[in-house]
Amino acid sequence: MYKTILVPIDMAHVVEGKANVDLAASHCAQGSKVILLNVVEDIPNWAAIDLPAGQFEKSVELTTTELKAIAKASGMHMDVDVRVGHSYDTILKVAKERNVDLIIIASHRPGFQDYFLGSTAAKVVRHANCSVLVVR
């Protein structure tokens, strides 16, 4: 069993994220901590100028609310963390900061661009300093 489990959730794939939360619950030991993480992709300044005022902050707030609802529905106490940055870098950074034992991450069928750039899950697997469970 694991002491600290990180579950990154892509809000575009919430169903898979909820399934990973259930999976995390099954891998918890007594007193374990589960952290739900969403990474809001940083928007370049040239693009952010065209957004309505406060739109980015509203997005972060809405995401936090949705993650808290997922945590509450699980019946377990979970930490919720919403960060701004690039997905795989931020996932690895949070895993290191919070001394995570296991990352449970969803994977999707790779698209054309993933063959050249690599998916977030693949990058996390290659660079994580802890166990990673990839769920497809």
Short mmCIF file of N, CA and C in Angstrom, two decimals:
data_model
loop_
_atom_site.label_atom_id
_atom_site.label_comp_id
_atom_site.label_asym_id
_atom_site.label_seq_id
_atom_site.Cartn_x
_atom_site.Cartn_y
_atom_site.Cartn_z
N MET A 1 0.83 -1.19 0.00
CA MET A 1 0.00 0.00 0.00
C MET A 1 0.88 1.25 0.00
N TYR A 2 0.28 2.35 -0.40
CA TYR A 2 1.03 3.59 -0.59
C TYR A 2 0.60 4.64 0.42
N LYS A 3 1.53 5.51 0.81
CA LYS A 3 1.25 6.56 1.79
C LYS A 3 0.68 7.82 1.14
N THR A 4 1.23 8.19 -0.03
CA THR A 4 0.79 9.40 -0.72
C THR A 4 0.61 9.09 -2.20
N ILE A 5 -0.61 9.30 -2.68
CA ILE A 5 -0.96 8.99 -4.06
C ILE A 5 -1.39 10.28 -4.76
N LEU A 6 -0.83 10.51 -5.92
CA LEU A 6 -1.17 11.68 -6.74
C LEU A 6 -2.02 11.21 -7.92
N VAL A 7 -3.17 11.86 -8.08
CA VAL A 7 -4.08 11.54 -9.18
C VAL A 7 -4.29 12.80 -10.02
N PRO A 8 -3.51 12.95 -11.10
CA PRO A 8 -3.74 14.08 -11.99
C PRO A 8 -5.02 13.84 -12.80
N ILE A 9 -5.86 14.86 -12.88
CA ILE A 9 -7.12 14.74 -13.61
C ILE A 9 -7.20 15.81 -14.68
N ASP A 10 -7.41 15.36 -15.90
CA ASP A 10 -7.66 16.26 -17.03
C ASP A 10 -9.16 16.52 -17.04
N MET A 11 -9.56 17.76 -16.90
CA MET A 11 -10.98 18.09 -16.80
C MET A 11 -11.74 17.79 -18.10
N ALA A 12 -11.03 17.56 -19.19
CA ALA A 12 -11.67 17.16 -20.44
C ALA A 12 -12.00 15.67 -20.43
N HIS A 13 -11.47 14.95 -19.44
CA HIS A 13 -11.68 13.51 -19.32
C HIS A 13 -12.03 13.17 -17.87
N VAL A 14 -13.07 13.80 -17.35
CA VAL A 14 -13.44 13.66 -15.95
C VAL A 14 -13.87 12.23 -15.61
N VAL A 15 -14.53 11.54 -16.52
CA VAL A 15 -14.99 10.17 -16.24
C VAL A 15 -13.80 9.28 -15.91
N GLU A 16 -12.74 9.37 -16.72
CA GLU A 16 -11.54 8.59 -16.45
C GLU A 16 -10.90 9.02 -15.14
N GLY A 17 -10.93 10.31 -14.87
CA GLY A 17 -10.38 10.83 -13.62
C GLY A 17 -11.09 10.28 -12.41
N LYS A 18 -12.42 10.21 -12.47
CA LYS A 18 -13.19 9.66 -11.35
C LYS A 18 -12.87 8.19 -11.14
N ALA A 19 -12.68 7.46 -12.22
CA ALA A 19 -12.30 6.05 -12.12
C ALA A 19 -10.94 5.91 -11.45
N ASN A 20 -10.03 6.82 -11.75
CA ASN A 20 -8.70 6.79 -11.13
C ASN A 20 -8.76 7.14 -9.65
N VAL A 21 -9.71 7.99 -9.27
CA VAL A 21 -9.90 8.30 -7.85
C VAL A 21 -10.34 7.04 -7.11
N ASP A 22 -11.26 6.28 -7.69
CA ASP A 22 -11.69 5.02 -7.08
C ASP A 22 -10.53 4.04 -6.98
N LEU A 23 -9.70 4.00 -7.99
CA LEU A 23 -8.53 3.13 -8.00
C LEU A 23 -7.55 3.55 -6.91
N ALA A 24 -7.36 4.84 -6.74
CA ALA A 24 -6.48 5.34 -5.69
C ALA A 24 -6.98 4.91 -4.32
N ALA A 25 -8.29 4.96 -4.12
CA ALA A 25 -8.87 4.54 -2.84
C ALA A 25 -8.54 3.08 -2.54
N SER A 26 -8.50 2.26 -3.58
CA SER A 26 -8.21 0.84 -3.37
C SER A 26 -6.73 0.58 -3.09
N HIS A 27 -5.86 1.54 -3.37
CA HIS A 27 -4.43 1.38 -3.13
C HIS A 27 -3.96 2.10 -1.86
N CYS A 28 -4.88 2.65 -1.10
CA CYS A 28 -4.54 3.41 0.10
C CYS A 28 -4.35 2.50 1.31
N ALA A 29 -3.39 2.85 2.11
CA ALA A 29 -3.24 2.23 3.42
C ALA A 29 -3.94 3.13 4.44
N GLN A 30 -4.06 2.64 5.65
CA GLN A 30 -4.65 3.45 6.73
C GLN A 30 -3.83 4.73 6.89
N GLY A 31 -4.46 5.87 6.85
CA GLY A 31 -3.78 7.15 7.01
C GLY A 31 -3.11 7.68 5.76
N SER A 32 -3.38 7.06 4.63
CA SER A 32 -2.79 7.53 3.36
C SER A 32 -3.39 8.85 2.94
N LYS A 33 -2.65 9.55 2.09
CA LYS A 33 -3.12 10.83 1.56
C LYS A 33 -3.27 10.69 0.05
N VAL A 34 -4.39 11.18 -0.47
CA VAL A 34 -4.62 11.22 -1.92
C VAL A 34 -4.70 12.69 -2.33
N ILE A 35 -3.97 13.03 -3.37
CA ILE A 35 -3.94 14.40 -3.87
C ILE A 35 -4.53 14.40 -5.28
N LEU A 36 -5.58 15.17 -5.48
CA LEU A 36 -6.15 15.36 -6.81
C LEU A 36 -5.50 16.61 -7.40
N LEU A 37 -4.98 16.48 -8.60
CA LEU A 37 -4.26 17.58 -9.23
C LEU A 37 -4.82 17.86 -10.61
N ASN A 38 -5.00 19.12 -10.91
CA ASN A 38 -5.29 19.53 -12.28
C ASN A 38 -4.29 20.61 -12.64
N VAL A 39 -3.77 20.51 -13.84
CA VAL A 39 -2.83 21.51 -14.32
C VAL A 39 -3.53 22.30 -15.41
N VAL A 40 -3.72 23.58 -15.14
CA VAL A 40 -4.28 24.48 -16.13
C VAL A 40 -3.12 24.97 -16.98
N GLU A 41 -3.18 24.67 -18.26
CA GLU A 41 -2.08 25.05 -19.15
C GLU A 41 -1.90 26.56 -19.16
N ASP A 42 -0.66 26.96 -19.00
CA ASP A 42 -0.32 28.37 -19.03
C ASP A 42 -0.59 28.93 -20.42
N ILE A 43 -1.22 30.06 -20.47
CA ILE A 43 -1.57 30.69 -21.75
C ILE A 43 -0.52 31.76 -22.05
N PRO A 44 0.05 31.72 -23.24
CA PRO A 44 1.04 32.77 -23.58
C PRO A 44 0.41 34.16 -23.49
N ASN A 45 1.21 35.14 -23.15
CA ASN A 45 0.71 36.51 -22.99
C ASN A 45 0.01 37.04 -24.24
N TRP A 46 0.54 36.68 -25.41
CA TRP A 46 -0.06 37.19 -26.64
C TRP A 46 -1.48 36.64 -26.82
N ALA A 47 -1.77 35.47 -26.29
CA ALA A 47 -3.12 34.91 -26.40
C ALA A 47 -4.01 35.36 -25.25
N ALA A 48 -3.41 35.54 -24.08
CA ALA A 48 -4.19 35.92 -22.89
C ALA A 48 -4.81 37.31 -23.03
N ILE A 49 -4.20 38.13 -23.84
CA ILE A 49 -4.71 39.50 -24.03
C ILE A 49 -6.13 39.48 -24.59
N ASP A 50 -6.44 38.48 -25.41
CA ASP A 50 -7.75 38.41 -26.05
C ASP A 50 -8.83 37.78 -25.17
N LEU A 51 -8.44 37.25 -24.02
CA LEU A 51 -9.44 36.66 -23.12
C LEU A 51 -10.17 37.76 -22.35
N PRO A 52 -11.44 37.52 -22.04
CA PRO A 52 -12.15 38.48 -21.19
C PRO A 52 -11.46 38.61 -19.84
N ALA A 53 -11.55 39.78 -19.25
CA ALA A 53 -10.91 40.01 -17.95
C ALA A 53 -11.39 38.99 -16.92
N GLY A 54 -10.45 38.38 -16.22
CA GLY A 54 -10.78 37.44 -15.16
C GLY A 54 -11.12 36.03 -15.64
N GLN A 55 -11.09 35.79 -16.92
CA GLN A 55 -11.47 34.47 -17.46
C GLN A 55 -10.55 33.36 -16.96
N PHE A 56 -9.28 33.62 -16.94
CA PHE A 56 -8.30 32.62 -16.51
C PHE A 56 -8.53 32.27 -15.03
N GLU A 57 -8.74 33.28 -14.20
CA GLU A 57 -8.98 33.06 -12.77
C GLU A 57 -10.28 32.29 -12.55
N LYS A 58 -11.31 32.61 -13.34
CA LYS A 58 -12.58 31.88 -13.24
C LYS A 58 -12.40 30.42 -13.60
N SER A 59 -11.57 30.14 -14.58
CA SER A 59 -11.29 28.77 -14.99
C SER A 59 -10.63 27.99 -13.86
N VAL A 60 -9.65 28.61 -13.21
CA VAL A 60 -8.97 27.95 -12.08
C VAL A 60 -9.95 27.72 -10.94
N GLU A 61 -10.79 28.69 -10.66
CA GLU A 61 -11.79 28.57 -9.58
C GLU A 61 -12.80 27.46 -9.87
N LEU A 62 -13.29 27.41 -11.10
CA LEU A 62 -14.24 26.37 -11.50
C LEU A 62 -13.61 24.99 -11.40
N THR A 63 -12.37 24.87 -11.84
CA THR A 63 -11.66 23.59 -11.77
C THR A 63 -11.49 23.15 -10.32
N THR A 64 -11.14 24.07 -9.44
CA THR A 64 -11.00 23.75 -8.02
C THR A 64 -12.31 23.25 -7.45
N THR A 65 -13.40 23.91 -7.78
CA THR A 65 -14.73 23.50 -7.31
C THR A 65 -15.08 22.10 -7.80
N GLU A 66 -14.80 21.82 -9.08
CA GLU A 66 -15.10 20.50 -9.64
C GLU A 66 -14.26 19.41 -8.98
N LEU A 67 -12.99 19.68 -8.73
CA LEU A 67 -12.14 18.69 -8.07
C LEU A 67 -12.61 18.43 -6.63
N LYS A 68 -13.02 19.48 -5.94
CA LYS A 68 -13.54 19.30 -4.58
C LYS A 68 -14.80 18.44 -4.58
N ALA A 69 -15.65 18.62 -5.60
CA ALA A 69 -16.86 17.80 -5.72
C ALA A 69 -16.50 16.34 -5.96
N ILE A 70 -15.50 16.09 -6.80
CA ILE A 70 -15.05 14.72 -7.06
C ILE A 70 -14.51 14.10 -5.77
N ALA A 71 -13.73 14.86 -5.02
CA ALA A 71 -13.18 14.38 -3.75
C ALA A 71 -14.29 14.06 -2.76
N LYS A 72 -15.26 14.95 -2.66
CA LYS A 72 -16.36 14.74 -1.72
C LYS A 72 -17.18 13.52 -2.11
N ALA A 73 -17.43 13.33 -3.39
CA ALA A 73 -18.22 12.19 -3.87
C ALA A 73 -17.51 10.86 -3.60
N SER A 74 -16.18 10.89 -3.49
CA SER A 74 -15.43 9.66 -3.25
C SER A 74 -15.62 9.15 -1.83
N GLY A 75 -16.01 10.05 -0.93
CA GLY A 75 -16.18 9.66 0.46
C GLY A 75 -14.89 9.67 1.26
N MET A 76 -13.79 10.02 0.62
CA MET A 76 -12.50 10.09 1.30
C MET A 76 -12.06 11.54 1.41
N HIS A 77 -11.21 11.80 2.40
CA HIS A 77 -10.60 13.13 2.47
C HIS A 77 -9.45 13.16 1.48
N MET A 78 -9.48 14.12 0.57
CA MET A 78 -8.42 14.25 -0.44
C MET A 78 -8.01 15.71 -0.52
N ASP A 79 -6.73 15.92 -0.75
CA ASP A 79 -6.24 17.27 -1.01
C ASP A 79 -6.53 17.60 -2.47
N VAL A 80 -6.86 18.85 -2.71
CA VAL A 80 -7.11 19.32 -4.08
C VAL A 80 -6.08 20.38 -4.40
N ASP A 81 -5.45 20.23 -5.55
CA ASP A 81 -4.40 21.16 -5.96
C ASP A 81 -4.61 21.51 -7.43
N VAL A 82 -4.72 22.79 -7.72
CA VAL A 82 -4.83 23.26 -9.11
C VAL A 82 -3.63 24.16 -9.34
N ARG A 83 -2.84 23.81 -10.34
CA ARG A 83 -1.63 24.56 -10.66
C ARG A 83 -1.69 25.06 -12.10
N VAL A 84 -0.89 26.06 -12.36
CA VAL A 84 -0.76 26.60 -13.71
C VAL A 84 0.63 26.22 -14.22
N GLY A 85 0.68 25.69 -15.43
CA GLY A 85 1.97 25.31 -16.00
C GLY A 85 1.79 24.32 -17.13
N HIS A 86 2.84 23.57 -17.39
CA HIS A 86 2.80 22.51 -18.39
C HIS A 86 2.54 21.19 -17.65
N SER A 87 1.67 20.38 -18.20
CA SER A 87 1.17 19.21 -17.49
C SER A 87 2.24 18.31 -16.89
N TYR A 88 3.08 17.72 -17.73
CA TYR A 88 3.98 16.71 -17.17
C TYR A 88 5.01 17.32 -16.23
N ASP A 89 5.52 18.52 -16.53
CA ASP A 89 6.47 19.18 -15.63
C ASP A 89 5.84 19.41 -14.26
N THR A 90 4.61 19.90 -14.27
CA THR A 90 3.93 20.22 -13.03
C THR A 90 3.59 18.96 -12.24
N ILE A 91 3.17 17.91 -12.92
CA ILE A 91 2.87 16.65 -12.23
C ILE A 91 4.13 16.15 -11.52
N LEU A 92 5.25 16.15 -12.21
CA LEU A 92 6.51 15.69 -11.62
C LEU A 92 6.95 16.59 -10.46
N LYS A 93 6.74 17.90 -10.61
CA LYS A 93 7.10 18.84 -9.55
C LYS A 93 6.27 18.60 -8.29
N VAL A 94 4.97 18.44 -8.47
CA VAL A 94 4.09 18.19 -7.32
C VAL A 94 4.44 16.85 -6.66
N ALA A 95 4.74 15.83 -7.48
CA ALA A 95 5.11 14.53 -6.94
C ALA A 95 6.35 14.64 -6.06
N LYS A 96 7.30 15.43 -6.49
CA LYS A 96 8.52 15.61 -5.71
C LYS A 96 8.26 16.43 -4.45
N GLU A 97 7.52 17.54 -4.59
CA GLU A 97 7.20 18.42 -3.45
C GLU A 97 6.46 17.68 -2.34
N ARG A 98 5.51 16.83 -2.75
CA ARG A 98 4.62 16.17 -1.79
C ARG A 98 5.08 14.76 -1.41
N ASN A 99 6.27 14.37 -1.88
CA ASN A 99 6.85 13.07 -1.55
C ASN A 99 5.88 11.93 -1.89
N VAL A 100 5.44 11.91 -3.13
CA VAL A 100 4.43 10.97 -3.60
C VAL A 100 5.06 9.58 -3.83
N ASP A 101 4.33 8.53 -3.43
CA ASP A 101 4.77 7.14 -3.63
C ASP A 101 4.25 6.57 -4.95
N LEU A 102 3.07 7.05 -5.38
CA LEU A 102 2.41 6.50 -6.56
C LEU A 102 1.67 7.61 -7.29
N ILE A 103 1.82 7.62 -8.60
CA ILE A 103 1.04 8.51 -9.47
C ILE A 103 0.10 7.61 -10.26
N ILE A 104 -1.18 7.90 -10.22
CA ILE A 104 -2.15 7.17 -11.04
C ILE A 104 -2.63 8.14 -12.11
N ILE A 105 -2.29 7.82 -13.36
CA ILE A 105 -2.55 8.75 -14.45
C ILE A 105 -3.28 8.04 -15.58
N ALA A 106 -4.24 8.73 -16.18
CA ALA A 106 -4.99 8.18 -17.32
C ALA A 106 -4.19 8.38 -18.60
N SER A 107 -4.40 7.47 -19.52
CA SER A 107 -3.79 7.59 -20.83
C SER A 107 -4.89 7.47 -21.86
N HIS A 108 -4.66 8.05 -23.01
CA HIS A 108 -5.64 7.97 -24.09
C HIS A 108 -4.99 7.32 -25.30
N ARG A 109 -5.77 7.06 -26.27
CA ARG A 109 -5.22 6.55 -27.53
C ARG A 109 -4.39 7.68 -28.14
N PRO A 110 -3.16 7.39 -28.50
CA PRO A 110 -2.30 8.47 -29.00
C PRO A 110 -2.78 9.03 -30.33
N GLY A 111 -2.70 10.33 -30.45
CA GLY A 111 -2.99 11.00 -31.71
C GLY A 111 -1.70 11.18 -32.49
N PHE A 112 -1.82 11.71 -33.67
CA PHE A 112 -0.68 11.90 -34.54
C PHE A 112 0.43 12.72 -33.87
N GLN A 113 0.05 13.81 -33.20
CA GLN A 113 1.05 14.67 -32.59
C GLN A 113 1.77 13.97 -31.44
N ASP A 114 1.10 13.01 -30.77
CA ASP A 114 1.73 12.30 -29.66
C ASP A 114 2.91 11.46 -30.12
N TYR A 115 2.88 11.01 -31.35
CA TYR A 115 4.00 10.21 -31.85
C TYR A 115 5.27 11.05 -31.96
N PHE A 116 5.12 12.34 -32.15
CA PHE A 116 6.28 13.21 -32.27
C PHE A 116 6.66 13.84 -30.93
N LEU A 117 5.67 14.26 -30.18
CA LEU A 117 5.93 14.97 -28.93
C LEU A 117 5.87 14.06 -27.70
N GLY A 118 5.10 13.00 -27.75
CA GLY A 118 4.92 12.12 -26.60
C GLY A 118 3.77 12.61 -25.75
N SER A 119 3.04 11.68 -25.18
CA SER A 119 1.90 12.04 -24.34
C SER A 119 2.37 12.43 -22.94
N THR A 120 1.51 13.09 -22.21
CA THR A 120 1.82 13.46 -20.83
C THR A 120 2.11 12.22 -20.00
N ALA A 121 1.27 11.19 -20.13
CA ALA A 121 1.47 9.97 -19.35
C ALA A 121 2.83 9.34 -19.66
N ALA A 122 3.21 9.31 -20.92
CA ALA A 122 4.50 8.72 -21.30
C ALA A 122 5.66 9.50 -20.70
N LYS A 123 5.57 10.81 -20.70
CA LYS A 123 6.63 11.64 -20.13
C LYS A 123 6.72 11.44 -18.62
N VAL A 124 5.56 11.33 -17.97
CA VAL A 124 5.55 11.10 -16.52
C VAL A 124 6.20 9.76 -16.20
N VAL A 125 5.85 8.72 -16.96
CA VAL A 125 6.43 7.39 -16.73
C VAL A 125 7.95 7.44 -16.88
N ARG A 126 8.42 8.12 -17.90
CA ARG A 126 9.87 8.16 -18.16
C ARG A 126 10.65 8.94 -17.11
N HIS A 127 10.04 9.94 -16.49
CA HIS A 127 10.81 10.83 -15.63
C HIS A 127 10.43 10.80 -14.15
N ALA A 128 9.40 10.09 -13.76
CA ALA A 128 8.98 10.07 -12.35
C ALA A 128 9.98 9.30 -11.49
N ASN A 129 10.13 9.75 -10.26
CA ASN A 129 10.99 9.08 -9.30
C ASN A 129 10.21 8.16 -8.37
N CYS A 130 8.96 7.88 -8.73
CA CYS A 130 8.12 6.99 -7.94
C CYS A 130 7.38 6.06 -8.88
N SER A 131 6.59 5.17 -8.32
CA SER A 131 5.80 4.26 -9.14
C SER A 131 4.73 5.05 -9.88
N VAL A 132 4.42 4.59 -11.10
CA VAL A 132 3.38 5.22 -11.90
C VAL A 132 2.47 4.12 -12.42
N LEU A 133 1.19 4.28 -12.19
CA LEU A 133 0.18 3.37 -12.70
C LEU A 133 -0.56 4.10 -13.82
N VAL A 134 -0.43 3.59 -15.04
CA VAL A 134 -1.08 4.19 -16.20
C VAL A 134 -2.35 3.40 -16.48
N VAL A 135 -3.46 4.10 -16.51
CA VAL A 135 -4.76 3.47 -16.72
C VAL A 135 -5.27 3.86 -18.09
N ARG A 136 -5.64 2.86 -18.85
CA ARG A 136 -6.18 3.13 -20.19
C ARG A 136 -7.62 2.70 -20.22
#
